[in-house]
JSON list of C-alpha atoms in Angstrom, two decimals:
[
{"chain": "Z", "resi": 1, "resn": "UNK", "atom": "CA", "xyz": [26.15, -9.05, -19.96]},
{"chain": "Z", "resi": 2, "resn": "UNK", "atom": "CA", "xyz": [28.95, -6.65, -21.64]},
{"chain": "Z", "resi": 3, "resn": "UNK", "atom": "CA", "xyz": [30.67, -6.10, -18.42]},
{"chain": "Z", "resi": 4, "resn": "UNK", "atom": "CA", "xyz": [33.39, -8.73, -17.04]},
{"chain": "Z", "resi": 5, "resn": "UNK", "atom": "CA", "xyz": [32.64, -8.08, -13.33]},
{"chain": "Z", "resi": 6, "resn": "UNK", "atom": "CA", "xyz": [29.50, -10.07, -13.06]},
{"chain": "Z", "resi": 7, "resn": "UNK", "atom": "CA", "xyz": [30.31, -13.90, -11.79]},
{"chain": "Z", "resi": 8, "resn": "UNK", "atom": "CA", "xyz": [29.93, -16.76, -14.60]},
{"chain": "Z", "resi": 9, "resn": "UNK", "atom": "CA", "xyz": [27.57, -19.43, -13.90]},
{"chain": "Z", "resi": 10, "resn": "UNK", "atom": "CA", "xyz": [29.92, -22.61, -13.28]},
{"chain": "Z", "resi": 11, "resn": "UNK", "atom": "CA", "xyz": [27.42, -24.93, -14.53]},
{"chain": "Z", "resi": 12, "resn": "UNK", "atom": "CA", "xyz": [26.94, -23.01, -17.81]},
{"chain": "Z", "resi": 13, "resn": "UNK", "atom": "CA", "xyz": [30.45, -23.20, -18.35]},
{"chain": "Z", "resi": 14, "resn": "UNK", "atom": "CA", "xyz": [31.14, -26.89, -17.33]},
{"chain": "Z", "resi": 15, "resn": "UNK", "atom": "CA", "xyz": [28.03, -28.24, -19.28]},
{"chain": "Z", "resi": 16, "resn": "UNK", "atom": "CA", "xyz": [26.93, -25.54, -22.00]},
{"chain": "Z", "resi": 17, "resn": "UNK", "atom": "CA", "xyz": [23.81, -25.64, -20.43]},
{"chain": "Z", "resi": 18, "resn": "UNK", "atom": "CA", "xyz": [21.71, -23.06, -18.77]},
{"chain": "Z", "resi": 19, "resn": "UNK", "atom": "CA", "xyz": [20.69, -23.59, -15.10]},
{"chain": "Z", "resi": 20, "resn": "UNK", "atom": "CA", "xyz": [17.39, -22.16, -13.36]},
{"chain": "Z", "resi": 21, "resn": "UNK", "atom": "CA", "xyz": [19.41, -18.97, -12.23]},
{"chain": "Z", "resi": 22, "resn": "UNK", "atom": "CA", "xyz": [21.07, -18.29, -15.51]},
{"chain": "Z", "resi": 23, "resn": "UNK", "atom": "CA", "xyz": [20.35, -14.83, -16.68]},
{"chain": "Z", "resi": 24, "resn": "UNK", "atom": "CA", "xyz": [18.99, -13.62, -13.16]},
{"chain": "Z", "resi": 25, "resn": "UNK", "atom": "CA", "xyz": [21.54, -10.98, -12.55]},
{"chain": "Z", "resi": 26, "resn": "UNK", "atom": "CA", "xyz": [21.13, -9.61, -15.93]},
{"chain": "Z", "resi": 27, "resn": "UNK", "atom": "CA", "xyz": [17.33, -9.80, -15.31]},
{"chain": "Z", "resi": 28, "resn": "UNK", "atom": "CA", "xyz": [17.41, -7.96, -11.90]},
{"chain": "Z", "resi": 29, "resn": "UNK", "atom": "CA", "xyz": [19.78, -5.39, -13.74]},
{"chain": "Z", "resi": 30, "resn": "UNK", "atom": "CA", "xyz": [17.18, -4.58, -16.49]},
{"chain": "Z", "resi": 31, "resn": "UNK", "atom": "CA", "xyz": [14.31, -4.70, -13.99]},
{"chain": "Z", "resi": 32, "resn": "UNK", "atom": "CA", "xyz": [15.98, -2.15, -11.91]},
{"chain": "Z", "resi": 33, "resn": "UNK", "atom": "CA", "xyz": [16.43, -0.09, -14.87]},
{"chain": "Z", "resi": 34, "resn": "UNK", "atom": "CA", "xyz": [12.79, 0.09, -15.75]},
{"chain": "Z", "resi": 35, "resn": "UNK", "atom": "CA", "xyz": [13.31, -2.63, -18.67]},
{"chain": "Z", "resi": 36, "resn": "UNK", "atom": "CA", "xyz": [10.67, -5.01, -17.55]},
{"chain": "Z", "resi": 37, "resn": "UNK", "atom": "CA", "xyz": [10.50, -7.07, -20.71]},
{"chain": "Z", "resi": 38, "resn": "UNK", "atom": "CA", "xyz": [14.35, -7.43, -21.10]},
{"chain": "Z", "resi": 39, "resn": "UNK", "atom": "CA", "xyz": [14.65, -8.43, -17.63]},
{"chain": "Z", "resi": 40, "resn": "UNK", "atom": "CA", "xyz": [11.67, -11.09, -18.29]},
{"chain": "Z", "resi": 41, "resn": "UNK", "atom": "CA", "xyz": [13.73, -12.24, -21.29]},
{"chain": "Z", "resi": 42, "resn": "UNK", "atom": "CA", "xyz": [16.79, -13.05, -19.38]},
{"chain": "Z", "resi": 43, "resn": "UNK", "atom": "CA", "xyz": [14.92, -15.20, -16.62]},
{"chain": "Z", "resi": 44, "resn": "UNK", "atom": "CA", "xyz": [11.30, -15.48, -16.60]},
{"chain": "Z", "resi": 45, "resn": "UNK", "atom": "CA", "xyz": [11.12, -17.77, -13.46]},
{"chain": "Z", "resi": 46, "resn": "UNK", "atom": "CA", "xyz": [13.22, -15.12, -11.22]},
{"chain": "Z", "resi": 47, "resn": "UNK", "atom": "CA", "xyz": [10.94, -12.42, -12.33]},
{"chain": "Z", "resi": 48, "resn": "UNK", "atom": "CA", "xyz": [7.83, -14.77, -11.13]},
{"chain": "Z", "resi": 49, "resn": "UNK", "atom": "CA", "xyz": [9.39, -15.58, -8.37]},
{"chain": "Z", "resi": 50, "resn": "UNK", "atom": "CA", "xyz": [10.60, -12.13, -6.99]},
{"chain": "Z", "resi": 51, "resn": "UNK", "atom": "CA", "xyz": [7.41, -11.33, -5.11]},
{"chain": "Z", "resi": 52, "resn": "UNK", "atom": "CA", "xyz": [8.25, -14.37, -2.97]},
{"chain": "Z", "resi": 53, "resn": "UNK", "atom": "CA", "xyz": [11.60, -12.69, -2.37]},
{"chain": "Z", "resi": 54, "resn": "UNK", "atom": "CA", "xyz": [10.31, -9.38, -1.58]},
{"chain": "Z", "resi": 55, "resn": "UNK", "atom": "CA", "xyz": [8.11, -10.93, 1.26]},
{"chain": "Z", "resi": 56, "resn": "UNK", "atom": "CA", "xyz": [10.73, -12.90, 2.82]},
{"chain": "Z", "resi": 57, "resn": "UNK", "atom": "CA", "xyz": [13.04, -9.71, 2.88]},
{"chain": "Z", "resi": 58, "resn": "UNK", "atom": "CA", "xyz": [10.10, -7.80, 4.03]},
{"chain": "Z", "resi": 59, "resn": "UNK", "atom": "CA", "xyz": [9.28, -10.42, 6.60]},
{"chain": "Z", "resi": 60, "resn": "UNK", "atom": "CA", "xyz": [13.11, -10.37, 8.03]},
{"chain": "Z", "resi": 61, "resn": "UNK", "atom": "CA", "xyz": [12.75, -6.32, 8.70]},
{"chain": "Z", "resi": 62, "resn": "UNK", "atom": "CA", "xyz": [9.04, -6.16, 9.67]},
{"chain": "Z", "resi": 63, "resn": "UNK", "atom": "CA", "xyz": [9.87, -7.23, 13.28]},
{"chain": "Z", "resi": 64, "resn": "UNK", "atom": "CA", "xyz": [12.55, -4.46, 13.59]},
{"chain": "Z", "resi": 65, "resn": "UNK", "atom": "CA", "xyz": [10.18, -2.02, 12.35]},
{"chain": "Z", "resi": 66, "resn": "UNK", "atom": "CA", "xyz": [6.57, -2.93, 13.67]},
{"chain": "Z", "resi": 67, "resn": "UNK", "atom": "CA", "xyz": [7.50, -5.09, 16.63]},
{"chain": "Z", "resi": 68, "resn": "UNK", "atom": "CA", "xyz": [5.68, -8.10, 15.21]},
{"chain": "Z", "resi": 69, "resn": "UNK", "atom": "CA", "xyz": [6.74, -10.51, 12.30]},
{"chain": "Z", "resi": 70, "resn": "UNK", "atom": "CA", "xyz": [4.85, -11.44, 9.34]},
{"chain": "Z", "resi": 71, "resn": "UNK", "atom": "CA", "xyz": [3.42, -15.45, 8.85]},
{"chain": "Z", "resi": 72, "resn": "UNK", "atom": "CA", "xyz": [6.45, -17.23, 7.32]},
{"chain": "Z", "resi": 73, "resn": "UNK", "atom": "CA", "xyz": [6.01, -18.96, 3.85]},
{"chain": "Z", "resi": 74, "resn": "UNK", "atom": "CA", "xyz": [5.17, -22.73, 4.21]},
{"chain": "Z", "resi": 75, "resn": "UNK", "atom": "CA", "xyz": [5.86, -25.43, 1.66]},
{"chain": "Z", "resi": 76, "resn": "UNK", "atom": "CA", "xyz": [4.45, -28.86, 2.25]},
{"chain": "Z", "resi": 77, "resn": "UNK", "atom": "CA", "xyz": [6.08, -31.91, 1.05]},
{"chain": "Z", "resi": 78, "resn": "UNK", "atom": "CA", "xyz": [3.98, -31.85, -2.42]},
{"chain": "Z", "resi": 79, "resn": "UNK", "atom": "CA", "xyz": [4.80, -28.37, -2.26]},
{"chain": "Z", "resi": 80, "resn": "UNK", "atom": "CA", "xyz": [8.48, -28.73, -2.23]},
{"chain": "Z", "resi": 81, "resn": "UNK", "atom": "CA", "xyz": [8.43, -31.81, -4.91]},
{"chain": "Z", "resi": 82, "resn": "UNK", "atom": "CA", "xyz": [6.10, -29.27, -7.29]},
{"chain": "Z", "resi": 83, "resn": "UNK", "atom": "CA", "xyz": [8.73, -26.59, -6.57]},
{"chain": "Z", "resi": 84, "resn": "UNK", "atom": "CA", "xyz": [11.80, -29.33, -7.97]},
{"chain": "Z", "resi": 85, "resn": "UNK", "atom": "CA", "xyz": [9.77, -30.15, -10.69]},
{"chain": "Z", "resi": 86, "resn": "UNK", "atom": "CA", "xyz": [9.16, -26.92, -11.66]},
{"chain": "Z", "resi": 87, "resn": "UNK", "atom": "CA", "xyz": [12.63, -25.94, -11.46]},
{"chain": "Z", "resi": 88, "resn": "UNK", "atom": "CA", "xyz": [13.51, -29.41, -13.37]},
{"chain": "Z", "resi": 89, "resn": "UNK", "atom": "CA", "xyz": [11.13, -28.53, -16.02]},
{"chain": "Z", "resi": 90, "resn": "UNK", "atom": "CA", "xyz": [12.25, -25.00, -16.51]},
{"chain": "Z", "resi": 91, "resn": "UNK", "atom": "CA", "xyz": [15.92, -26.07, -16.77]},
{"chain": "Z", "resi": 92, "resn": "UNK", "atom": "CA", "xyz": [15.15, -28.55, -19.23]},
{"chain": "Z", "resi": 93, "resn": "UNK", "atom": "CA", "xyz": [12.60, -26.48, -21.33]},
{"chain": "Z", "resi": 94, "resn": "UNK", "atom": "CA", "xyz": [14.86, -23.53, -21.58]},
{"chain": "Z", "resi": 95, "resn": "UNK", "atom": "CA", "xyz": [17.90, -25.69, -23.19]},
{"chain": "Z", "resi": 96, "resn": "UNK", "atom": "CA", "xyz": [15.98, -26.85, -25.80]},
{"chain": "Z", "resi": 97, "resn": "UNK", "atom": "CA", "xyz": [17.04, -24.70, -29.03]},
{"chain": "Z", "resi": 98, "resn": "UNK", "atom": "CA", "xyz": [13.88, -24.33, -31.06]},
{"chain": "Z", "resi": 99, "resn": "UNK", "atom": "CA", "xyz": [11.35, -22.10, -30.57]},
{"chain": "Z", "resi": 100, "resn": "UNK", "atom": "CA", "xyz": [8.97, -21.46, -28.32]},
{"chain": "Z", "resi": 101, "resn": "UNK", "atom": "CA", "xyz": [11.67, -22.84, -26.19]},
{"chain": "Z", "resi": 102, "resn": "UNK", "atom": "CA", "xyz": [14.15, -20.36, -26.91]},
{"chain": "Z", "resi": 103, "resn": "UNK", "atom": "CA", "xyz": [12.25, -17.51, -25.26]},
{"chain": "Z", "resi": 104, "resn": "UNK", "atom": "CA", "xyz": [13.21, -19.17, -21.87]},
{"chain": "Z", "resi": 105, "resn": "UNK", "atom": "CA", "xyz": [16.92, -18.89, -22.45]},
{"chain": "Z", "resi": 106, "resn": "UNK", "atom": "CA", "xyz": [18.76, -15.88, -21.60]},
{"chain": "Z", "resi": 107, "resn": "UNK", "atom": "CA", "xyz": [19.92, -13.54, -24.48]},
{"chain": "Z", "resi": 108, "resn": "UNK", "atom": "CA", "xyz": [23.56, -14.09, -25.54]}
]
């Protein structure tokens, strides 16, 4: 967060509110450098979604290495609605400036 080459969040710049992705770059940076708790503090939803992202990446590479693909991740209509609710709820809760919700907001 101290370097200027990371792109800024346009949603945050326009509204002053954190989007569900705010802090994900810093979170990944800290995670790669072994600072799991700091990465979790930057964006806990991103950290929880990393296994899904990793599986999706492995699924893309698996046919080239093993010759067969892994089963896709599928969401039903209810799953997509639940995912949307989780994203909206996370966005609303991380913008409440009172404890314990301040843990969900990325550090400044």
